[in-house]
Short mmCIF file of C-alpha atoms and ligand atoms in Angstrom, two decimals:
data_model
loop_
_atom_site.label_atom_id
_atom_site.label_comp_id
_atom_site.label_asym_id
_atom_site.label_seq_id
_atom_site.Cartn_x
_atom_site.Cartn_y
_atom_site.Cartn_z
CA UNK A 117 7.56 -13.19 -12.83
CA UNK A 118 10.51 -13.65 -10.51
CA UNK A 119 13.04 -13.08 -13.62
CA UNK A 120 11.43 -9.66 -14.84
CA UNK A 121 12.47 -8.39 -11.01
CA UNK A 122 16.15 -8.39 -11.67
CA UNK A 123 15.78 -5.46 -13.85
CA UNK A 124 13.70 -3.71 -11.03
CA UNK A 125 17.29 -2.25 -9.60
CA UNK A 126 18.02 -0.17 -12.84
CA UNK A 127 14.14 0.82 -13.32
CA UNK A 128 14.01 2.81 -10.00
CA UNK A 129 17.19 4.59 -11.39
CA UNK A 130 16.67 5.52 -14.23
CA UNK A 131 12.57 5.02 -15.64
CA UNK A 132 10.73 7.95 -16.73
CA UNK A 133 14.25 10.16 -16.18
CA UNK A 134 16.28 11.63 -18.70
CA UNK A 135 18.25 14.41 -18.16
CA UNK A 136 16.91 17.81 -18.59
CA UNK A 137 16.54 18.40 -22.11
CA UNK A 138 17.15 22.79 -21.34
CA UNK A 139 20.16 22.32 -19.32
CA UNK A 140 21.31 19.00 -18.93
CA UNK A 141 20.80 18.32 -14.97
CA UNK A 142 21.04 14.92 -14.29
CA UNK A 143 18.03 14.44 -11.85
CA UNK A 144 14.66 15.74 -12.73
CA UNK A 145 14.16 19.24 -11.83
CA UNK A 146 11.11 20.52 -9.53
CA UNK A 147 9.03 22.38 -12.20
CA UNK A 148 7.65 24.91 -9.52
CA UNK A 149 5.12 26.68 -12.56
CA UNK A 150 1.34 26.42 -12.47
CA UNK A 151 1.20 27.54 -16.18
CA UNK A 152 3.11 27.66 -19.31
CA UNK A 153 3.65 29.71 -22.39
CA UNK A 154 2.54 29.37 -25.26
CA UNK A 155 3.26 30.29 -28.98
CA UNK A 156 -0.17 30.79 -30.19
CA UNK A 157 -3.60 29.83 -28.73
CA UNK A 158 -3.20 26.11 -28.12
CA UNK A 159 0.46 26.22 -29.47
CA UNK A 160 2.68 24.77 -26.88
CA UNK A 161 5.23 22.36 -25.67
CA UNK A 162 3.33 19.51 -24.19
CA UNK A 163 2.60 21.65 -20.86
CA UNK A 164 -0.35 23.95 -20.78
CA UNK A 165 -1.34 23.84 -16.99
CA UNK A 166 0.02 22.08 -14.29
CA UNK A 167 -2.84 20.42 -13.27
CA UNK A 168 -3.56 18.84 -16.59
CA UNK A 169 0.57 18.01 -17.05
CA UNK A 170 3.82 19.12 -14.80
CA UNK A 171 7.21 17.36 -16.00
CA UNK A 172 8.36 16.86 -12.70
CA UNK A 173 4.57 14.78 -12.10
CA UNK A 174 5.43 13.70 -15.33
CA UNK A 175 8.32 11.53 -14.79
CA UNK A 176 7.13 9.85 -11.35
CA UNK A 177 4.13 8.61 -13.54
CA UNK A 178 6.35 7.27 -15.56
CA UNK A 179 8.63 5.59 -13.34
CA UNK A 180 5.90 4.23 -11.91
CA UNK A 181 4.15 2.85 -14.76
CA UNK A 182 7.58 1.43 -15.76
CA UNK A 183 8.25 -0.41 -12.41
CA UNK A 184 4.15 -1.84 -12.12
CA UNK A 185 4.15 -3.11 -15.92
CA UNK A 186 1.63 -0.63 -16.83
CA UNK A 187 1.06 1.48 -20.05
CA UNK A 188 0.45 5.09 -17.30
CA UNK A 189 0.87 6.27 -14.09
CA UNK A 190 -1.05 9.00 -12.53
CA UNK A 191 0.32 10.64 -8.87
CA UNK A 192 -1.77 12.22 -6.06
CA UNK A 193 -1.67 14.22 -3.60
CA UNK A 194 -2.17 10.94 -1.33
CA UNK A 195 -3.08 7.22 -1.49
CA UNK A 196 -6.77 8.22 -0.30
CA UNK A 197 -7.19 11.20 -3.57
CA UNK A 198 -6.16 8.18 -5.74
CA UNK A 199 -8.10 5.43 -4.42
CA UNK A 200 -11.24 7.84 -4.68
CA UNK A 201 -10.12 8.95 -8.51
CA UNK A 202 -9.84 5.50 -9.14
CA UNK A 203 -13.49 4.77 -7.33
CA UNK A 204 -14.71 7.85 -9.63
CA UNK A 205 -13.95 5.41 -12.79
CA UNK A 206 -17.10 3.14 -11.98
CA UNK A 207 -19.88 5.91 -12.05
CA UNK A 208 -22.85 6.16 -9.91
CA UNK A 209 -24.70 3.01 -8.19
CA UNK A 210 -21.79 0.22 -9.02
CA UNK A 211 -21.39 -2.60 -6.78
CA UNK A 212 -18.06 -3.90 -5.49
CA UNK A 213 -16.34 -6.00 -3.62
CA UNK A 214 -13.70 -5.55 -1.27
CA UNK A 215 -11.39 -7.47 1.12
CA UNK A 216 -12.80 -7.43 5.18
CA UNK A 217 -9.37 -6.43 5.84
CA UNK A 218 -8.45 -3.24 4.53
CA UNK A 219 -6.53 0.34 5.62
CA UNK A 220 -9.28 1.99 7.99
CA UNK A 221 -9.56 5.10 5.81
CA UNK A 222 -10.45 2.77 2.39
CA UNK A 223 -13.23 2.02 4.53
CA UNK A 224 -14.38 4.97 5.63
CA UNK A 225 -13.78 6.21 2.47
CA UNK A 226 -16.19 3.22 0.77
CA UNK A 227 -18.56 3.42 3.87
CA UNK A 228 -19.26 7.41 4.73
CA UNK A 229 -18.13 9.10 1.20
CA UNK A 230 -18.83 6.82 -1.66
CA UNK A 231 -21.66 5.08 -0.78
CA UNK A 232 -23.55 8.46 0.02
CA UNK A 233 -21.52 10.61 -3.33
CA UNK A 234 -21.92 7.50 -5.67
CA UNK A 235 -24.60 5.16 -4.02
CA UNK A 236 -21.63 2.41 -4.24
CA UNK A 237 -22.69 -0.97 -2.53
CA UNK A 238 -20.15 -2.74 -1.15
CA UNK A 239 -20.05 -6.68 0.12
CA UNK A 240 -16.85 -7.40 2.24
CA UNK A 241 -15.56 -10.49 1.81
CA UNK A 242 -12.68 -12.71 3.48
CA UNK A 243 -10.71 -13.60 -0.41
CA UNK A 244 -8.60 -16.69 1.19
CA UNK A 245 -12.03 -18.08 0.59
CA UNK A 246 -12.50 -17.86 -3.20
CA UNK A 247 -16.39 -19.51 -2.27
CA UNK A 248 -16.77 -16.20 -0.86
CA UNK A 249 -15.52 -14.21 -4.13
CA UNK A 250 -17.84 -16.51 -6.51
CA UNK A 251 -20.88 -16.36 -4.42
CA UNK A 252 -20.60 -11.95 -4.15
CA UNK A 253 -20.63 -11.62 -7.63
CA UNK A 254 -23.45 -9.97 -9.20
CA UNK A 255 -24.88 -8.89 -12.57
CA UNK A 256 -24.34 -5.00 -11.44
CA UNK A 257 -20.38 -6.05 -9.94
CA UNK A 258 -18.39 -3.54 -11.58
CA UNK A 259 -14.93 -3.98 -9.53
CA UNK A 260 -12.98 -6.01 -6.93
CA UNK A 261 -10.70 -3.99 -4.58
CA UNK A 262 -7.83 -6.06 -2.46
CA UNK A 263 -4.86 -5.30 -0.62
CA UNK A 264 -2.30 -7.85 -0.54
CA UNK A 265 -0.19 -8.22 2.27
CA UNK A 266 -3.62 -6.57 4.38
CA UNK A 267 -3.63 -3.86 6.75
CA UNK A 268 -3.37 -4.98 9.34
CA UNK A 269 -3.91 -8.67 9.56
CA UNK A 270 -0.73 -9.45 6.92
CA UNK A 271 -3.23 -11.60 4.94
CA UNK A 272 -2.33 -12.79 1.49
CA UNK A 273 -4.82 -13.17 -1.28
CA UNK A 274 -4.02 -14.90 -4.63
CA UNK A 275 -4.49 -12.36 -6.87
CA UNK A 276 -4.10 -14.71 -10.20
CA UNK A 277 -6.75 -16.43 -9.14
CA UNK A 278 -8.89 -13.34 -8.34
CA UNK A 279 -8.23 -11.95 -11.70
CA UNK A 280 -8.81 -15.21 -13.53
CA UNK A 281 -12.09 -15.53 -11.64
CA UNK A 282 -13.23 -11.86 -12.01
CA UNK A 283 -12.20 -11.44 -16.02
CA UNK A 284 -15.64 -13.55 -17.77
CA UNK A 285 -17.43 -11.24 -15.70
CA UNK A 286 -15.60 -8.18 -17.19
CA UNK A 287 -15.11 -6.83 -13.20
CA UNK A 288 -12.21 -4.35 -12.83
CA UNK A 289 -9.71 -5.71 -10.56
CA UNK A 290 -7.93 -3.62 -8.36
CA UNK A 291 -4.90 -4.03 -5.77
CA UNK A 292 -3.49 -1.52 -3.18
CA UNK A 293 0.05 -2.66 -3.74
CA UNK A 294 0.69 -0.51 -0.69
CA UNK A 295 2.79 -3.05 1.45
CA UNK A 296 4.08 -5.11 -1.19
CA UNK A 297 5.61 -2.41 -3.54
CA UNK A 298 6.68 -3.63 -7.17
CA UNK A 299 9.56 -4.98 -5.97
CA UNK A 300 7.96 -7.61 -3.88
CA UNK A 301 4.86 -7.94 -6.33
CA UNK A 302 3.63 -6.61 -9.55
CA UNK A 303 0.00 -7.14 -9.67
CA UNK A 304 -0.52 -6.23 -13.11
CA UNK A 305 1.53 -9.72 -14.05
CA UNK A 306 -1.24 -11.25 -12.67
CA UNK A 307 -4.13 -10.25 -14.53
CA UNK A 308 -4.73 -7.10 -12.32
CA UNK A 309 -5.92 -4.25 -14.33
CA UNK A 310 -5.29 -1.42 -11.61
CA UNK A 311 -2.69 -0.77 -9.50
CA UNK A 312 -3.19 1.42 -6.27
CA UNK A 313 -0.40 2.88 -3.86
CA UNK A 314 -0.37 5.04 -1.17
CA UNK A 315 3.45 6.25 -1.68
CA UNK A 316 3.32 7.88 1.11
CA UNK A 317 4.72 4.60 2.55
CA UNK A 318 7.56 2.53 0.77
CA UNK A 319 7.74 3.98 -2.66
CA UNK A 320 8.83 7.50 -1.15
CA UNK A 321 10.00 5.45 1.98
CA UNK A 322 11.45 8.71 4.05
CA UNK A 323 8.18 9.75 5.63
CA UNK A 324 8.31 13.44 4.77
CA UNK A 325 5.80 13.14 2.03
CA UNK A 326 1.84 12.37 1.59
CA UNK A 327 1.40 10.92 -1.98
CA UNK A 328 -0.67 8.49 -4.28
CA UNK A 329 -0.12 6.19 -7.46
CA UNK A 330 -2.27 4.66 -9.79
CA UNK A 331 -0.77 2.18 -12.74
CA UNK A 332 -3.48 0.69 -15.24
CA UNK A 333 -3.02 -2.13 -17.58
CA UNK A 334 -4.57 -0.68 -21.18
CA UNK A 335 -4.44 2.52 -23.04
CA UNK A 336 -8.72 3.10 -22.68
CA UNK A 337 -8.33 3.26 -18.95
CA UNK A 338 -4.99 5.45 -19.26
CA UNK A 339 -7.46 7.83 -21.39
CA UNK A 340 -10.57 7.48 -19.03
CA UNK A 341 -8.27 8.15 -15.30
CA UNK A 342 -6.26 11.22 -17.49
CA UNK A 343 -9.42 12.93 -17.79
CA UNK A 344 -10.81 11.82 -13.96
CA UNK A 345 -7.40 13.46 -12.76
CA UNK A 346 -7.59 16.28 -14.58
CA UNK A 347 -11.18 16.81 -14.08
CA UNK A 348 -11.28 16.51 -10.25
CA UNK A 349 -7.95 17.71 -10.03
CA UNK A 350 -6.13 15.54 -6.68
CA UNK A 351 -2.91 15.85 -8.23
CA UNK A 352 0.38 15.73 -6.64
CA UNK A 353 2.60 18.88 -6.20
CA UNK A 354 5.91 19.11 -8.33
CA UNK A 355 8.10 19.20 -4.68
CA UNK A 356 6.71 16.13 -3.09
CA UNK A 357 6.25 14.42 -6.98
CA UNK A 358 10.80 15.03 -7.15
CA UNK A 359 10.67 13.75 -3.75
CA UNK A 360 9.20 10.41 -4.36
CA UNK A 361 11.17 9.97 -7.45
CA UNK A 362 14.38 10.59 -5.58
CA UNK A 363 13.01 7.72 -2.61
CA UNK A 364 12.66 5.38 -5.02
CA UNK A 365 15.78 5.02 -6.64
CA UNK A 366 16.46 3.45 -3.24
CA UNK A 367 13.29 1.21 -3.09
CA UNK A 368 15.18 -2.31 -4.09
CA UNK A 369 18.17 -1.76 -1.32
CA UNK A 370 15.15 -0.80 1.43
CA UNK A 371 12.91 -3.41 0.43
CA UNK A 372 15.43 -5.88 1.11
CA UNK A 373 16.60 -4.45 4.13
CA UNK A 374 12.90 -4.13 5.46
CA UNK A 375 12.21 -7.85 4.77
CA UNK A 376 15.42 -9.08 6.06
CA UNK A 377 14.47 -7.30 9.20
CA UNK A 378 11.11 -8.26 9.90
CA UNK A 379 12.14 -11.96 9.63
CA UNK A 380 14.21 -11.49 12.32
CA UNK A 381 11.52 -9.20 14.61
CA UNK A 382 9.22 -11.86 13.41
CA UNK A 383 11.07 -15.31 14.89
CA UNK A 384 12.28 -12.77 17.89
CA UNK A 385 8.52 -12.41 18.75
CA UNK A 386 7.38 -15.67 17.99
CA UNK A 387 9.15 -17.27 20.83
CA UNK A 388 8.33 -14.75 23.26
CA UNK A 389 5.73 -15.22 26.43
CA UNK A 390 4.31 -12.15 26.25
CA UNK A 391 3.05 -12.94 22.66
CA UNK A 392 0.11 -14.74 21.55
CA UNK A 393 0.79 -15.11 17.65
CA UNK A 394 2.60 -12.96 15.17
CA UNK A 395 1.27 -12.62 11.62
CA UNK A 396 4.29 -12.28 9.38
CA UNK A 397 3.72 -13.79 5.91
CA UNK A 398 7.69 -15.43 5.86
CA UNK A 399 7.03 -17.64 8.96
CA UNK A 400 6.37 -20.75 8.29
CA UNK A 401 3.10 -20.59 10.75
CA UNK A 402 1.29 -17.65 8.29
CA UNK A 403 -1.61 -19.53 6.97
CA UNK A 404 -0.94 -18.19 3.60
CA UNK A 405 3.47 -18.93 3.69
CA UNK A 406 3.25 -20.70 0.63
CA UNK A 407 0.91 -18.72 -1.58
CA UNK A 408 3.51 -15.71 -0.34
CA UNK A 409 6.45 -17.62 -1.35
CA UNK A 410 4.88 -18.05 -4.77
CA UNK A 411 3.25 -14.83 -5.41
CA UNK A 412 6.01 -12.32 -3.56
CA UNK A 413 9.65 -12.12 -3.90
CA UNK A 414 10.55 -11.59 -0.22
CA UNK A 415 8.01 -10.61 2.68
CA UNK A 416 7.97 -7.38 3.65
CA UNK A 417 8.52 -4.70 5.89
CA UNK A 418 4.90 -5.40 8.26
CA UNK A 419 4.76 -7.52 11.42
CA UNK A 420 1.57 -7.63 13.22
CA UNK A 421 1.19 -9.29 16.86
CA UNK A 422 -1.33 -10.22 19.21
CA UNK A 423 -0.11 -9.59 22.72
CA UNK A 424 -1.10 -11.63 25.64
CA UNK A 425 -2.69 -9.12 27.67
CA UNK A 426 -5.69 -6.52 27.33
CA UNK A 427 -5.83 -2.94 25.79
CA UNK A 428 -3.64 -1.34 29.04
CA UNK A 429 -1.00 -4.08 28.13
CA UNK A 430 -1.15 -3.16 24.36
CA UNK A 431 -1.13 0.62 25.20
CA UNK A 432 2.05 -0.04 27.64
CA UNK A 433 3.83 -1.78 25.15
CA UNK A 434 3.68 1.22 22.65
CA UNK A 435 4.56 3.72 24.88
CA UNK A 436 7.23 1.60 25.73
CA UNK A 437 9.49 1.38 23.09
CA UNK A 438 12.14 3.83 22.41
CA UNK A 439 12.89 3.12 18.95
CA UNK A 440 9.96 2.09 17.52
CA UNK A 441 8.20 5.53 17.47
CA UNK A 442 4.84 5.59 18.63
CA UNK A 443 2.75 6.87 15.17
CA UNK A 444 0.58 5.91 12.21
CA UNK A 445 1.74 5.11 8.91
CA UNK A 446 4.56 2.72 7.50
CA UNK A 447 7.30 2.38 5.10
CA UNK A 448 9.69 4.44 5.86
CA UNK A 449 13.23 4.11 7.00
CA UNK A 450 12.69 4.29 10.98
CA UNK A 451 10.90 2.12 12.63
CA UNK A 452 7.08 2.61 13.58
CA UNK A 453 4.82 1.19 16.61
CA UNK A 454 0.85 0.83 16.71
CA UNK A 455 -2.17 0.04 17.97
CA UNK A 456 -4.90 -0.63 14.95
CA UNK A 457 -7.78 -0.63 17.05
CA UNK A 458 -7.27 2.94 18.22
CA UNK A 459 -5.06 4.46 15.50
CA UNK A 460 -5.42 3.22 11.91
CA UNK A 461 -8.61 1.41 12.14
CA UNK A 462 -10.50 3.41 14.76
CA UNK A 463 -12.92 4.64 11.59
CA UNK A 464 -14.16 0.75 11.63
CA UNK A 465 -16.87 -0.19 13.89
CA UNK A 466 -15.81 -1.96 16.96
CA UNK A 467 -18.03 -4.88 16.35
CA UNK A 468 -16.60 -5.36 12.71
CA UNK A 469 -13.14 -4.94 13.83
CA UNK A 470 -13.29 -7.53 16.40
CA UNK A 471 -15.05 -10.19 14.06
CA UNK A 472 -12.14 -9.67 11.42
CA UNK A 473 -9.37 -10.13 14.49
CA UNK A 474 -8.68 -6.37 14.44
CA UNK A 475 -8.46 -6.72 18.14
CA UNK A 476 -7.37 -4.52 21.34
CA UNK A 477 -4.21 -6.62 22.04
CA UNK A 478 -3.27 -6.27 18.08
CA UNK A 479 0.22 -4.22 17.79
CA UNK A 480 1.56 -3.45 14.22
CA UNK A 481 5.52 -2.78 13.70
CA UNK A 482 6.45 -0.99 10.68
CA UNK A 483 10.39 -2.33 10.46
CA UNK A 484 12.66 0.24 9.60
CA UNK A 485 16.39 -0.01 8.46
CA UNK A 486 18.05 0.08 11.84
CA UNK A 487 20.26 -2.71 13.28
CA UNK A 488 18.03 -5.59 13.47
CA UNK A 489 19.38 -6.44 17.08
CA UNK A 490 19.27 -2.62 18.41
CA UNK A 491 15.21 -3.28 17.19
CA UNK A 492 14.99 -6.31 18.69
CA UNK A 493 16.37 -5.39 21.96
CA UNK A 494 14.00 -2.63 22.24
CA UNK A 495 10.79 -5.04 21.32
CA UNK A 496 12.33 -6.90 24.62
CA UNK A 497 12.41 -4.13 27.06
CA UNK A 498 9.06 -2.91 26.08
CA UNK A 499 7.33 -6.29 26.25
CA UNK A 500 9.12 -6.61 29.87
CA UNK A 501 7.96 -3.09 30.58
CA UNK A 502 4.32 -4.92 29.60
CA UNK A 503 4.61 -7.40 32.48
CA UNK A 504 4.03 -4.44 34.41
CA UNK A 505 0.32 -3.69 34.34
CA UNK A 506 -0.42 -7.63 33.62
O1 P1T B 895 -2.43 8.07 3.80
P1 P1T B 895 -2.61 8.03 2.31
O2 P1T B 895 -1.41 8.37 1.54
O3 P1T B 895 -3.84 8.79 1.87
O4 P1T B 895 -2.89 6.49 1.94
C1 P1T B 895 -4.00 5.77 2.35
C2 P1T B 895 -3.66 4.31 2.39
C3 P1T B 895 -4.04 3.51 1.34
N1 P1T B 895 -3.75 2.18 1.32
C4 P1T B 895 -3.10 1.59 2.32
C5 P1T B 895 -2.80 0.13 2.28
C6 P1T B 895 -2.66 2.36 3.42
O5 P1T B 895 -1.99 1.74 4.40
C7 P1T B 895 -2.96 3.74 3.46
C8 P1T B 895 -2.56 4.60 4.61
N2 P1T B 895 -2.24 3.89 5.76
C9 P1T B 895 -1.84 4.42 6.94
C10 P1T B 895 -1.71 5.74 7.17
C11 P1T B 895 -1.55 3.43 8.00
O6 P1T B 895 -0.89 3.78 9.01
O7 P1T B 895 -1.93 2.27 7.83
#
């Protein structure tokens, strides 16, 4: 695994890019056409209608497909359009089961869309427990779904495991690779057959665009999601497709400078009063270090944190904090501050979000790029600004 991700710094280059074959321009253009000519009825180049096929799509899918270990890539017009494309691949009435600890609008999307559109039934389970995975399965089980790193608890699951348990059962296994990116994990390597992104977060990393990947494993389900995205039709647009291709050529020098970051922010809050316990898979106190160690190269950009105080403490802290903006999502190059309970995850029940530890004193960090002691020394003055109301 770890040898294959040496390569990784020359795939987000150059995959799925050649230059222009018309004039020669070195980066892929933005193929701003909804249609395209053709000879004769059915006669063309490759490209009949954009929704079906744009070359600018066209190359992120492949770069993507490239950097998961897949045989195709599809892009979205975000990481919600291709979780539910991806959904739309089981058919009506299919069970599945899914991590407790997932993005809020996964959820909502499982709990208030599918289950009414499809009649999906769902069981939630905790996957550190692989009991828990054994004992869900069911005759009618037709897929697993699991982020690794979670959102927001930072929990790691061991996805060769998962696969190895879920393939005599023919389940489809499925990982929002979200927080890890393929440069921290390739799912796929480890018997996944789906890969899920919202690239919206690290893959375009400059948080100026809303976008979705999916990677699959085999050529029948590269047939079966071609058809689901051209038939429902979520695709991404040519502008925001060349503007995730150009964030990731940078992915392997952020990814790096994310993780090398959070580790810092990570033993910075550790020793602090004001916090009860930070979940950061690299510290030595995440239940789940090891597994990490083995199954990731490095840790990530995500630090989450229970405070020591209540919600008014929690909400203090955010507003607190200069640069760590106050806002939802993650992954880009600035840093982000939130509150799960009342941002991201508000679409989960309280009494759910509470049993899984999604609690009111929960804070999230997205690191950014900054200088790691500039970050640090604004965590400070906003958990001193905390003291306030406590
Ligand atoms: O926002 P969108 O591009 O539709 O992606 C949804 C999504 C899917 N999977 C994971 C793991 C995610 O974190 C997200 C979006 N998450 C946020 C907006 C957030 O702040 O957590």
């Amino acid at each position: 695994m770890k040898s294959d991700q040496q390569k990784i710094s020359t795939q987000v280059i150059h995959a799925g890019q050649a230059p222009d074959p018309t004039t020669g321009a070195v980066m892929t253009p933005i193929y701003a056409t909804s249609t395209f000519v053709q000879k004769s009825p059915g006669v063309h180049q490759g490209y009949e209608y954009s929704r079906s096929g744009n070359p600018t799509r066209d190359a992120l899918e492949k770069c993507m497909a490239e950097l998961e270990d897949g045989v195709a890539g599809f892009a979205y017009a975000s990481g919600l359009a291709a979780t539910s494309n991806v959904l739309d691949l089981l058919g009506g009435g299919a069970h599945i089961i899914s991590g407790n600890d997932i993005y809020g609008g996964t959820y909502r999307l499982l709990e208030q869309v599918k289950k009414v559109s499809a009649a999906l039934e769902v069981t939630y389970i905790d996957f550190q427990d692989l009991d828990q995975l054994r004992e869900a399965i069911r005759p009618e089980t037709k897929a697993i779904w699991v982020e690794t790193p979670t959102n927001p608890l930072l929990q790691i699951y061991d996805l060769e495991k998962i696969a190895a348990i879920a393939r005599p059962h023919k389940i489809l296994t499925i990982c929002d690779n979200t927080f890890a990116t393929p440069y921290l994990q390739k799912p796929l390597a480890f018997g996944f057959d789906i890969v899920v992104h919202s690239a919206t977060k690290y893959l375009n990393g400059h948080s100026d665009v809303v976008a979705g990947i999916v990677v699959v494993k085999t050529l029948e389900m590269a047939e079966k999601m071609k058809f689901l995205q051209n038939a429902v039709g979520s695709i991404l647009s040519p502008f925001d497709a060349f503007l995730v291709l150009r964030g990731i050529k940078t992915l392997v020098l952020r990814m790096r400078a994310h993780s090398e970051n959070a580790m810092k922010i990570a033993r910075f809050l550790e020793q602090h009063d004001n916090v009860k316990h930070v979940l950061y898979p690299g510290l030595k106190s995440h239940k789940q270090h090891s597994l990490a160690k083995a199954q990731m190269l490095d840790f990530g950009g995500m630090v989450s944190f229970y405070l020591r105080g209540d919600l008014d403490a929690a909400k203090k802290f955010t507003e607190s904090t200069r640069l760590f903006a106050l806002a939802e999502s993650l992954g880009g190059v600035e840093s982000l501050v939130e509150l799960p309970a009342i941002m991201t995850h508000a679409s989960i029940p309280a009494n759910i979000r509470n049993q899984y530890g999604i609690s009111d004193n929960l804070i999230r960090l997205s690191v950014g790029i900054e200088d790691a002691d500039d970050l640090i020394n604004d965590l400070d003055q906003g958990l001193k600004q905390m003291n306030e109301v406590t």
